[in-house]
């Protein structure tokens, strides 16, 4: 008898009508074969194999270079279950709309069956997905980003406990592009895009949108968070998880080379984008990284900002939409070294000064986590690692101080729910526009965000030692329009302050929004930063925050009566603290 997986693959093939079906085993030989095929048909361009062994360049269609949030839907029977921040379609309507786009979409092409495990192979918290796709680029990318192939099939056996994801490139026309999620039946349909989070279905579609739904039902958390370990001079490692919106610094923070290395503070990478967290038997929140690779933003990456990735992405790496030098090496804006003669831009054209960016601003590398020198030796701990702090943040040119600590769990949830950030090139649409992005999950929460806030509120009391909750902002700008804080490896100074708060040895000033470092509580040795700049970085202007809190109140109105009262209460309490502080100042 056919297994549930075999039946679903057969059904998918009846719909998409591929010329042949290949079951991926994840082996080296298979990867070599797919790579050779892609080099032949132009999907892959060979990079310099002497300096970048087994590295390849993929150029996606110019209209398909980032996630497309306006074409991404949560398809639940009831509209309120998707909530006011998601695009919604009824499941039957969604299938009726999209089925014709899959009908015969793989004619004359190969269908790859890509089984994968999200999470460490032996972890009880890991889950299985199977993506069926007509893109060899997707299949080879999934091999880097997840535990793909035989291990997943072995773990699945004849069980029906997997999340099926049907993917086809279609004709790449955005008017026929849909990324559909059916959380009630744990199913994903994606057509018309070959790019990143639209097409690697284990990433945003499963590990965040479908998983967040499962997590709410099952009492755990699926979050858009990096996981890092901060080692102190005694060798003790404290784990922290941080949620920043897309292209706001997660990969860089998780992989940083600490500016306080000489003093014994080091950062170890556990994950750079997604955290799955369960209540451990010890009452700690325990995090696993569902992924096995980094799909990171290339522009801005260099030997100063992220030396670990520069040392990791020089072999066995897929580059997408970067530029290429005359000697066949990858190049992007912000890499070490100026553009050289003969540079080819991300579209494959000769680049000239003034012809726009050579690499697409959302160009990416796909690199195995195992290649990073910063990888934690515990990164595959099956029980997950205990999280002592949550850090929220975003790009805020004004207003938000370098770092502050919330008063307690409920206040911290409010702080996360009010994240605001300027939009980036990670999604199509205008860049640099401020928007609310609660917990950095606005594009990734698979259910009603008001219920999601409720789930967060409910998780704290289940923990003996809930993580302390902080907010950071690396992106505050001065009057000259320049960043006030150097960022990158210097961010360890903020992580150290967070650690010192957890261990009750760092000073802080109470403000209406939370606790801000006293200037002397930050370790600034070896950093040249003026007193004035530091003051500006740490300042909290109550009048500006009054306007901010009102805007927050407006944002929450969209959830109507489903907004948890505790969140509304926090918004009001902040207003009261702010108005008291402005009265006191007069
Ligand atoms: P996604 O993969 O889209 O989720 O992005 P991410 O959150 O992992 O962001 P990433 O670390 O890739 O950084 C995105 C951009 O922000 C890059 O161009 C970085 O160079 C830049 N960036 C990261 N950290 C800092 C920082 O501390 N300061 C400044 N000024 N820029 C930063
Ligand atoms: C993000 O946009 O948050 C990413 C890139 O991590 S993608 O996988 O394309 O969603
Ligand atoms: Mn991300």
Coordinates of C-alpha atoms and ligand atoms in Angstrom, one line a residue:
X1 CA 0.0 0.0 0.0
X2 CA 1.2 3.5 -0.7
X3 CA 2.3 5.6 2.2
X4 CA 0.7 9.0 2.8
X5 CA 3.8 10.6 1.3
X6 CA 3.7 8.5 -1.8
X7 CA 0.0 9.2 -2.2
X8 CA 0.5 12.9 -1.9
X9 CA 3.4 12.9 -4.4
X10 CA 1.3 10.9 -6.9
X11 CA -1.6 13.4 -6.5
X12 CA 0.8 16.3 -7.0
X13 CA 2.2 14.7 -10.1
X14 CA -1.3 14.1 -11.5
X15 CA -1.9 17.8 -11.2
X16 CA 1.5 19.2 -12.4
X17 CA 2.3 16.4 -15.0
X18 CA 6.1 16.4 -14.8
X19 CA 8.1 14.4 -17.3
X20 CA 9.9 12.6 -14.5
X21 CA 10.0 12.5 -10.7
X22 CA 13.3 12.5 -8.7
X23 CA 13.3 11.6 -5.0
X24 CA 16.1 13.5 -3.4
X25 CA 18.4 11.6 -1.0
X26 CA 20.5 14.6 -0.1
X27 CA 23.8 12.8 -1.0
X28 CA 26.9 14.4 -2.3
X29 CA 26.6 12.6 -5.6
X30 CA 23.1 13.9 -6.1
X31 CA 24.2 17.4 -5.3
X32 CA 27.0 17.1 -7.9
X33 CA 24.5 15.8 -10.5
X34 CA 22.0 18.6 -9.9
X35 CA 24.8 21.2 -10.0
X36 CA 26.1 19.9 -13.3
X37 CA 22.6 20.0 -14.7
X38 CA 22.1 23.6 -13.6
X39 CA 25.5 24.6 -15.0
X40 CA 24.3 23.1 -18.3
X41 CA 20.9 24.9 -18.4
X42 CA 22.2 28.2 -17.1
X43 CA 20.4 28.1 -13.7
X44 CA 23.9 28.2 -12.2
X45 CA 26.9 30.2 -13.3
X46 CA 30.2 28.9 -12.2
X47 CA 32.2 31.1 -9.9
X48 CA 36.0 30.9 -9.7
X49 CA 36.5 27.3 -8.6
X50 CA 40.1 28.0 -7.3
X51 CA 39.2 30.8 -4.9
X52 CA 35.5 29.8 -4.4
X53 CA 35.4 26.0 -4.7
X54 CA 31.9 24.5 -5.2
X55 CA 30.4 28.0 -5.2
X56 CA 27.8 29.0 -7.8
X57 CA 25.8 32.1 -8.8
X58 CA 22.1 32.0 -9.5
X59 CA 20.3 35.0 -11.1
X60 CA 16.6 35.0 -10.3
X61 CA 14.1 36.6 -12.7
X62 CA 14.4 40.4 -12.2
X63 CA 10.8 40.5 -11.1
X64 CA 11.4 37.8 -8.5
X65 CA 14.1 39.0 -6.1
X66 CA 12.4 39.2 -2.7
X67 CA 9.4 38.0 -0.8
X68 CA 6.1 39.3 -2.0
X69 CA 3.9 39.9 1.0
X70 CA 0.9 41.2 -1.0
X71 CA 0.7 37.8 -2.7
X72 CA 1.1 35.8 0.5
X73 CA -2.2 34.4 2.0
X74 CA -3.3 32.7 5.2
X75 CA -6.2 30.5 4.1
X76 CA -8.4 29.6 7.1
X77 CA -12.1 28.7 7.1
X78 CA -12.9 31.8 9.2
X79 CA -11.4 35.1 8.2
X80 CA -10.9 36.2 11.9
X81 CA -8.5 33.3 12.4
X82 CA -6.1 35.0 9.9
X83 CA -6.6 38.3 11.6
X84 CA -6.4 41.9 10.3
X85 CA -2.7 41.9 9.5
X86 CA -2.7 38.9 7.1
X87 CA -4.1 38.6 3.6
X88 CA -6.9 36.0 3.8
X89 CA -8.7 33.7 1.3
X90 CA -11.1 30.9 2.1
X91 CA -9.4 27.5 1.5
X92 CA -11.7 26.4 -1.2
X93 CA -11.4 29.7 -3.1
X94 CA -7.7 29.7 -2.8
X95 CA -7.5 26.2 -4.2
X96 CA -9.8 27.0 -7.0
X97 CA -7.8 30.1 -7.9
X98 CA -4.4 28.4 -7.7
X99 CA -5.1 24.8 -8.9
X100 CA -5.2 25.9 -12.6
X101 CA -1.8 27.5 -12.2
X102 CA -0.4 24.1 -11.1
X103 CA -2.3 22.2 -13.8
X104 CA 0.4 20.9 -16.1
X105 CA 3.0 23.4 -14.7
X106 CA 5.7 20.8 -14.7
X107 CA 5.1 19.4 -18.2
X108 CA 8.4 18.5 -19.8
X109 CA 10.2 19.2 -16.5
X110 CA 11.5 17.3 -13.5
X111 CA 9.6 17.1 -10.2
X112 CA 12.0 16.9 -7.2
X113 CA 10.6 15.4 -4.0
X114 CA 12.5 17.1 -1.2
X115 CA 12.0 15.6 2.2
X116 CA 13.6 17.6 5.1
X117 CA 13.8 17.7 8.9
X118 CA 13.5 21.1 10.6
X119 CA 15.6 20.9 13.7
X120 CA 18.4 18.6 14.9
X121 CA 18.0 15.1 13.6
X122 CA 17.5 13.6 17.0
X123 CA 15.5 16.3 18.7
X124 CA 12.0 15.5 19.9
X125 CA 11.0 19.0 18.9
X126 CA 12.1 18.6 15.2
X127 CA 9.5 18.3 12.5
X128 CA 9.3 16.9 9.0
X129 CA 8.3 18.7 5.8
X130 CA 8.3 17.5 2.2
X131 CA 8.6 20.0 -0.6
X132 CA 7.7 19.0 -4.2
X133 CA 9.3 21.4 -6.6
X134 CA 10.3 21.8 -10.2
X135 CA 13.3 24.0 -9.3
X136 CA 16.7 22.3 -8.9
X137 CA 17.9 25.6 -7.3
X138 CA 15.3 25.1 -4.6
X139 CA 16.3 21.5 -4.1
X140 CA 20.0 22.3 -3.7
X141 CA 19.2 25.3 -1.5
X142 CA 17.0 23.1 0.8
X143 CA 20.0 20.7 1.1
X144 CA 22.0 23.6 2.7
X145 CA 19.1 25.1 4.7
X146 CA 17.7 21.9 6.3
X147 CA 18.6 18.3 7.0
X148 CA 17.4 17.2 3.6
X149 CA 17.0 13.7 2.1
X150 CA 17.4 10.2 3.5
X151 CA 17.5 11.2 7.1
X152 CA 14.1 12.8 6.8
X153 CA 12.6 9.8 5.0
X154 CA 14.0 7.5 7.6
X155 CA 12.6 9.5 10.4
X156 CA 9.2 9.8 8.6
X157 CA 8.8 6.1 7.7
X158 CA 5.2 5.5 6.7
X159 CA 3.8 8.2 9.0
X160 CA 1.5 10.9 7.8
X161 CA 3.1 13.4 10.2
X162 CA 4.7 15.8 7.7
X163 CA 3.9 19.2 6.2
X164 CA 3.5 18.9 2.5
X165 CA 4.5 21.9 0.3
X166 CA 3.8 22.1 -3.4
X167 CA 6.0 24.5 -5.3
X168 CA 6.2 25.3 -9.0
X169 CA 8.0 28.1 -10.7
X170 CA 5.0 28.6 -13.0
X171 CA 5.7 31.4 -15.5
X172 CA 7.2 33.8 -12.8
X173 CA 4.6 36.4 -13.7
X174 CA 3.7 38.2 -10.5
X175 CA 0.1 38.3 -11.6
X176 CA 0.1 34.5 -11.4
X177 CA 2.2 34.3 -8.2
X178 CA 0.6 33.0 -4.9
X179 CA 2.1 31.8 -1.7
X180 CA -0.8 30.0 0.1
X181 CA -0.9 28.6 3.6
X182 CA -3.6 26.3 4.8
X183 CA -2.7 26.0 8.6
X184 CA -5.8 24.0 9.4
X185 CA -4.6 21.1 7.2
X186 CA -0.9 22.0 7.5
X187 CA -0.4 22.5 3.8
X188 CA 1.5 25.0 1.6
X189 CA 1.0 25.9 -2.0
X190 CA 3.4 28.3 -3.7
X191 CA 3.5 29.1 -7.4
X192 CA 5.2 31.7 -9.6
X193 CA 8.3 32.5 -7.6
X194 CA 11.7 30.8 -7.3
X195 CA 13.0 33.2 -4.6
X196 CA 14.0 32.7 -1.0
X197 CA 11.2 32.8 1.5
X198 CA 8.6 32.4 -1.3
X199 CA 10.1 29.1 -2.6
X200 CA 12.2 27.5 0.1
X201 CA 9.0 26.3 1.8
X202 CA 10.8 25.0 4.9
X203 CA 11.8 28.5 5.8
X204 CA 9.1 31.2 6.3
X205 CA 6.1 29.1 5.1
X206 CA 6.6 26.1 7.4
X207 CA 9.1 27.1 10.1
X208 CA 7.2 30.4 10.9
X209 CA 3.7 30.6 9.4
X210 CA 2.5 26.9 9.8
X211 CA 4.7 26.4 12.9
X212 CA 3.4 29.4 14.7
X213 CA -0.1 28.0 14.3
X214 CA 1.1 24.6 15.6
X215 CA 3.0 26.3 18.4
X216 CA -0.1 28.1 19.6
X217 CA -2.1 24.9 19.6
X218 CA 0.6 22.9 21.3
X219 CA 2.0 25.5 23.8
X220 CA 5.4 26.4 22.3
X221 CA 6.8 29.3 20.3
X222 CA 7.9 29.6 16.7
X223 CA 9.7 33.0 16.3
X224 CA 11.6 35.1 13.8
X225 CA 14.6 35.1 16.1
X226 CA 18.3 34.5 16.0
X227 CA 19.8 32.4 18.8
X228 CA 23.3 33.2 20.2
X229 CA 25.4 32.3 23.2
X230 CA 27.4 34.9 25.0
X231 CA 30.5 33.4 26.6
X232 CA 31.9 35.3 29.6
X233 CA 35.5 35.3 30.9
X234 CA 34.8 32.3 33.2
X235 CA 33.7 30.3 30.1
X236 CA 30.0 30.3 31.1
X237 CA 27.7 30.7 28.1
X238 CA 24.3 32.6 28.4
X239 CA 21.9 32.1 25.5
X240 CA 19.8 34.9 24.1
X241 CA 17.3 35.1 21.2
X242 CA 16.6 38.3 19.2
X243 CA 13.8 39.3 16.9
X244 CA 14.6 42.0 14.4
X245 CA 12.6 42.5 11.2
X246 CA 14.0 41.2 7.9
X247 CA 17.3 42.7 6.9
X248 CA 17.7 44.5 10.3
X249 CA 20.7 42.7 11.6
X250 CA 19.9 39.1 12.9
X251 CA 22.6 37.3 11.0
X252 CA 25.2 39.9 11.8
X253 CA 24.5 39.8 15.5
X254 CA 24.4 36.0 15.7
X255 CA 27.7 35.7 13.8
X256 CA 29.6 38.6 15.3
X257 CA 33.2 38.7 16.2
X258 CA 33.1 40.3 19.6
X259 CA 34.9 43.6 20.1
X260 CA 35.4 42.5 23.7
X261 CA 37.3 39.3 22.7
X262 CA 40.4 40.2 24.5
X263 CA 38.3 40.5 27.7
X264 CA 36.9 37.1 27.3
X265 CA 33.5 37.8 25.8
X266 CA 32.7 35.7 22.7
X267 CA 29.6 35.2 20.7
X268 CA 28.6 31.7 19.5
X269 CA 26.0 31.2 16.8
X270 CA 23.1 28.8 17.3
X271 CA 20.8 30.2 14.6
X272 CA 20.4 33.4 12.5
X273 CA 16.7 33.6 11.6
X274 CA 14.3 31.3 13.3
X275 CA 13.9 29.8 16.8
X276 CA 11.5 27.1 18.0
X277 CA 11.1 27.2 21.7
X278 CA 9.6 24.8 24.2
X279 CA 9.1 24.8 28.0
X280 CA 11.9 22.6 29.2
X281 CA 11.6 20.1 32.1
X282 CA 13.8 22.6 34.1
X283 CA 11.2 25.4 33.6
X284 CA 13.5 27.3 31.2
X285 CA 12.5 28.2 27.7
X286 CA 14.6 25.9 25.4
X287 CA 15.4 26.9 21.8
X288 CA 16.3 24.9 18.8
X289 CA 17.2 26.3 15.4
X290 CA 15.0 24.5 12.8
X291 CA 17.5 25.4 10.0
X292 CA 20.9 24.1 9.0
X293 CA 22.2 27.0 7.0
X294 CA 22.2 30.8 6.6
X295 CA 20.3 32.6 3.8
X296 CA 21.9 35.9 4.5
X297 CA 21.9 39.4 3.0
X298 CA 25.2 39.9 1.0
X299 CA 25.3 43.7 0.6
X300 CA 27.1 45.3 3.6
X301 CA 28.9 42.1 4.5
X302 CA 32.7 42.4 4.7
X303 CA 35.7 41.3 6.7
X304 CA 35.0 44.0 9.3
X305 CA 31.2 43.7 9.6
X306 CA 31.0 39.9 9.5
X307 CA 34.4 38.1 9.2
X308 CA 32.8 34.8 10.2
X309 CA 30.5 34.7 7.2
X310 CA 33.4 35.9 4.9
X311 CA 35.3 32.8 6.1
X312 CA 32.3 30.5 5.7
X313 CA 30.9 31.6 2.3
X314 CA 34.1 30.9 0.3
X315 CA 33.1 27.3 -0.4
X316 CA 30.0 25.2 -1.0
X317 CA 27.9 28.3 -1.2
X318 CA 25.1 29.4 -3.5
X319 CA 25.1 33.1 -4.3
X320 CA 21.9 34.7 -5.5
X321 CA 21.7 38.0 -7.4
X322 CA 25.2 39.2 -6.4
X323 CA 27.5 40.8 -9.0
X324 CA 30.5 38.9 -10.4
X325 CA 34.1 40.2 -11.1
X326 CA 36.0 39.5 -14.3
X327 CA 37.8 36.7 -12.4
X328 CA 34.5 35.0 -11.5
X329 CA 34.4 36.0 -7.8
X330 CA 31.2 37.3 -6.1
X331 CA 31.0 41.0 -5.5
X332 CA 28.5 43.3 -3.8
X333 CA 28.2 46.9 -2.4
X334 CA 30.0 47.1 0.9
X335 CA 32.3 44.1 0.3
X336 CA 36.0 44.7 0.9
X337 CA 37.5 46.4 -2.2
X338 CA 36.2 48.8 -4.9
X339 CA 34.5 47.5 -8.1
X340 CA 37.0 46.3 -10.6
X341 CA 37.0 46.4 -14.4
X342 CA 34.8 44.0 -16.1
X343 CA 32.2 43.7 -13.2
X344 CA 29.0 42.0 -14.3
X345 CA 25.9 43.2 -12.4
X346 CA 23.2 40.9 -10.9
X347 CA 21.3 40.8 -14.1
X348 CA 24.3 39.6 -16.1
X349 CA 25.0 43.0 -17.8
X350 CA 28.3 44.9 -17.8
X351 CA 28.3 47.2 -14.8
X352 CA 29.4 50.9 -15.1
X353 CA 29.6 53.6 -12.6
X354 CA 26.2 55.2 -12.3
X355 CA 24.3 52.3 -13.6
X356 CA 22.8 51.5 -10.2
X357 CA 23.8 48.8 -7.7
X358 CA 25.9 46.0 -9.1
X359 CA 24.4 43.5 -6.7
X360 CA 20.7 43.5 -5.9
X361 CA 20.2 45.1 -2.5
X362 CA 18.5 41.8 -1.4
X363 CA 21.3 39.6 -2.9
X364 CA 21.9 36.6 -0.7
X365 CA 24.4 33.8 0.2
X366 CA 23.2 30.3 1.1
X367 CA 25.9 28.8 3.3
X368 CA 26.0 25.7 5.5
X369 CA 25.9 26.6 9.2
X370 CA 28.6 24.0 9.8
X371 CA 31.1 26.2 7.9
X372 CA 30.9 29.1 10.3
X373 CA 33.9 29.5 12.7
X374 CA 31.4 31.0 15.2
X375 CA 29.1 27.9 15.3
X376 CA 28.2 26.9 18.9
X377 CA 29.3 23.3 19.7
X378 CA 25.9 22.9 21.3
X379 CA 23.9 24.1 18.3
X380 CA 22.3 20.7 17.7
X381 CA 21.4 20.0 21.4
X382 CA 18.2 18.0 21.0
X383 CA 16.6 19.5 24.1
X384 CA 17.4 23.1 22.9
X385 CA 19.4 25.7 24.7
X386 CA 18.0 27.7 27.7
X387 CA 17.1 31.3 26.8
X388 CA 17.9 33.9 29.4
X389 CA 17.0 37.0 27.4
X390 CA 14.8 38.1 24.5
X391 CA 15.9 41.1 22.5
X392 CA 13.6 43.1 20.2
X393 CA 14.7 45.7 17.8
X394 CA 14.3 47.4 14.5
X395 CA 15.6 50.2 12.3
X396 CA 14.6 53.5 14.1
X397 CA 16.4 56.6 13.0
X398 CA 15.0 58.5 15.9
X399 CA 13.3 57.8 19.3
X400 CA 14.4 54.4 20.5
X401 CA 17.6 54.4 22.7
X402 CA 20.5 52.0 22.1
X403 CA 19.1 49.6 24.6
X404 CA 16.4 49.4 27.4
X405 CA 15.0 46.7 29.6
X406 CA 11.3 46.1 30.1
X407 CA 9.8 45.9 33.6
X408 CA 8.4 42.4 33.5
X409 CA 7.1 39.8 31.2
X410 CA 3.8 41.5 30.4
X411 CA 5.5 44.8 29.7
X412 CA 8.1 43.0 27.6
X413 CA 5.4 41.4 25.5
X414 CA 4.0 44.9 24.9
X415 CA 7.5 46.2 23.9
X416 CA 7.7 43.3 21.4
X417 CA 4.2 44.0 20.1
X418 CA 5.1 47.6 19.4
X419 CA 8.3 47.1 17.3
X420 CA 8.5 49.5 14.5
X421 CA 11.0 49.5 11.7
X422 CA 11.8 51.0 8.4
X423 CA 11.1 48.6 5.6
X424 CA 14.0 46.9 3.7
X425 CA 14.8 45.3 0.4
X426 CA 13.9 41.8 1.8
X427 CA 10.4 42.3 0.6
X428 CA 9.2 44.0 -2.5
X429 CA 7.7 47.5 -2.1
X430 CA 9.0 50.8 -0.8
X431 CA 12.2 50.8 1.2
X432 CA 12.6 53.0 4.3
X433 CA 9.0 53.4 5.2
X434 CA 8.2 53.0 8.9
X435 CA 5.7 50.3 9.9
X436 CA 4.7 48.3 12.9
X437 CA 6.2 44.8 12.9
X438 CA 5.2 43.1 16.1
X439 CA 7.9 40.6 17.3
X440 CA 9.2 41.0 13.7
X441 CA 6.4 38.6 12.8
X442 CA 4.1 40.8 10.8
X443 CA 4.7 38.9 7.5
X444 CA 5.2 35.5 9.2
X445 CA 2.5 35.0 11.8
X446 CA 0.2 32.2 10.6
X447 CA -2.9 33.3 12.6
X448 CA -4.6 36.3 14.1
X449 CA -2.0 38.5 15.7
X450 CA -4.2 39.5 18.6
X451 CA -4.3 35.8 19.5
X452 CA -0.6 35.7 19.0
X453 CA -0.1 38.4 21.6
X454 CA -2.4 36.4 23.9
X455 CA -0.2 33.3 23.3
X456 CA 2.9 35.3 24.3
X457 CA 1.2 36.6 27.4
X458 CA 0.3 33.0 28.4
X459 CA 3.8 31.6 27.8
X460 CA 5.6 33.7 30.5
X461 CA 3.7 32.3 33.5
X462 CA 4.5 28.7 32.3
X463 CA 8.2 29.4 32.8
X464 CA 10.1 29.1 36.1
X465 CA 12.7 31.6 34.7
X466 CA 11.1 33.5 31.8
X467 CA 13.7 35.3 29.7
X468 CA 14.2 39.0 30.6
X469 CA 13.0 41.2 27.7
X470 CA 15.1 44.0 26.1
X471 CA 14.8 46.4 23.2
X472 CA 17.8 47.6 21.1
X473 CA 18.3 50.0 18.3
X474 CA 21.6 50.0 16.3
X475 CA 20.2 52.4 13.8
X476 CA 19.7 55.7 15.7
X477 CA 20.9 58.6 13.6
X478 CA 22.4 62.0 14.6
X479 CA 21.5 65.4 13.1
X480 CA 24.1 64.7 10.4
X481 CA 22.0 61.6 9.2
X482 CA 24.8 59.2 10.3
X483 CA 24.4 56.2 12.6
X484 CA 25.4 57.2 16.1
X485 CA 26.5 53.7 17.1
X486 CA 29.2 51.7 15.2
X487 CA 27.2 48.5 15.3
X488 CA 28.3 45.0 14.3
X489 CA 31.1 43.6 16.6
X490 CA 30.7 46.6 18.9
X491 CA 27.1 45.4 19.6
X492 CA 28.7 42.9 22.1
X493 CA 28.9 45.8 24.5
X494 CA 25.1 45.9 24.6
X495 CA 25.0 42.1 25.0
X496 CA 27.4 42.4 27.9
X497 CA 25.1 45.0 29.6
X498 CA 22.2 42.6 29.1
X499 CA 24.2 39.8 30.7
X500 CA 25.2 42.1 33.5
X501 CA 21.5 43.0 34.1
X502 CA 20.6 39.3 34.2
X503 CA 23.3 38.8 36.8
X504 CA 22.2 41.9 38.7
X505 CA 25.5 43.8 38.4
X506 CA 24.7 46.6 35.8
X507 CA 23.3 50.0 36.7
X508 CA 20.3 51.4 35.0
X509 CA 18.1 54.5 35.0
X510 CA 14.4 54.1 35.3
X511 CA 12.5 55.9 32.5
X512 CA 8.8 55.7 31.5
X513 CA 9.7 53.2 28.7
X514 CA 12.0 51.0 30.8
X515 CA 15.5 50.8 32.2
X516 CA 18.2 52.5 30.2
X517 CA 22.0 52.0 31.0
X518 CA 23.8 54.5 33.1
X519 CA 26.7 55.6 31.0
X520 CA 29.2 54.0 33.3
X521 CA 27.4 50.6 33.2
X522 CA 28.3 50.1 29.5
X523 CA 31.8 48.7 28.8
X524 CA 33.2 51.2 26.3
X525 CA 37.0 50.5 26.6
X526 CA 38.7 50.7 23.3
X527 CA 35.8 52.5 21.6
X528 CA 36.1 56.1 20.7
X529 CA 32.6 57.6 21.3
X530 CA 32.0 61.1 22.6
X531 CA 30.0 61.7 25.8
X532 CA 27.5 63.7 23.8
X533 CA 27.0 60.9 21.3
X534 CA 26.5 58.4 24.1
X535 CA 24.0 60.8 25.8
X536 CA 22.1 61.1 22.5
X537 CA 22.1 57.3 22.1
X538 CA 20.7 56.7 25.5
X539 CA 18.2 59.6 25.6
X540 CA 14.5 59.1 26.1
X541 CA 12.4 62.1 25.1
X542 CA 9.0 61.8 26.9
X543 CA 7.2 64.1 24.4
X544 CA 8.3 62.1 21.4
X545 CA 7.3 58.9 23.3
X546 CA 3.8 60.4 24.0
X547 CA 3.3 60.7 20.2
X548 CA 4.7 57.2 19.8
X549 CA 2.4 55.7 22.4
X550 CA -0.6 57.3 20.7
X551 CA 0.5 55.8 17.3
X552 CA 0.7 52.5 19.1
X553 CA -2.8 52.9 20.4
X554 CA -4.0 53.6 16.8
X555 CA -2.2 50.5 15.5
X556 CA -3.9 48.3 18.2
X557 CA -7.3 49.6 17.1
X558 CA -7.2 47.3 14.1
X559 CA -7.5 44.3 16.4
X560 CA -10.8 45.6 17.9
X561 CA -12.1 43.7 20.8
X562 CA -9.8 40.7 20.2
X563 CA -6.8 42.7 21.5
X564 CA -5.8 41.2 24.9
X565 CA -6.8 43.6 27.7
X566 CA -3.2 43.2 29.2
X567 CA -1.8 44.8 26.0
X568 CA -4.3 47.7 26.1
X569 CA -3.5 48.1 29.7
X570 CA 0.3 48.4 29.0
X571 CA -0.4 51.0 26.4
X572 CA -2.4 53.1 28.8
X573 CA 0.1 52.5 31.6
X574 CA 2.9 53.9 29.4
X575 CA 0.8 56.9 28.6
X576 CA 0.3 57.5 32.3
X577 CA 4.0 57.2 33.1
X578 CA 4.9 59.5 30.3
X579 CA 2.5 62.2 31.3
X580 CA 3.7 62.0 34.9
X581 CA 7.3 62.4 33.8
X582 CA 6.6 65.5 31.6
X583 CA 4.6 67.0 34.5
X584 CA 7.6 66.3 36.8
X585 CA 10.0 67.8 34.4
X586 CA 8.1 71.2 34.4
Ligands
LIG1 P1 17.0 38.6 7.1 O1 17.9 37.5 6.6 O2 16.3 39.3 6.0 O3 16.0 38.2 8.2 O4 17.9 39.8 7.7 P2 18.8 39.9 9.1 O5 17.9 40.4 10.1 O6 19.5 38.6 9.3 O7 19.8 41.1 8.7 P3 21.4 41.0 8.4 O8 22.2 40.7 9.6 O9 21.6 40.3 7.2 O10 21.6 42.6 8.1 C1 20.9 43.3 7.1 C2 21.7 44.6 6.8 O11 21.8 45.4 7.9 C3 23.0 44.3 6.2 O12 23.3 45.2 5.1 C4 24.0 44.6 7.3 O13 25.2 45.1 6.9 C5 23.2 45.7 8.1 N1 23.5 45.7 9.6 C6 23.5 44.6 10.3 N2 23.9 44.8 11.6 C7 24.1 46.2 11.7 C8 24.6 47.1 12.7 O14 24.8 46.7 13.8 N3 24.7 48.4 12.3 C9 24.4 48.8 11.1 N4 24.5 50.1 10.8 N5 24.0 48.0 10.1 C10 23.9 46.7 10.4
LIG2 C1 13.5 37.5 5.6 O1 13.0 38.2 4.8 O2 13.2 37.6 6.9 C2 14.5 36.4 5.3 C3 14.7 36.2 3.9 O3 15.0 35.8 6.2 S1 13.5 35.1 3.2 O4 13.9 33.7 3.4 O5 13.4 35.4 1.7 O6 12.2 35.4 3.8
LIG3 MN1 14.7 36.6 8.2

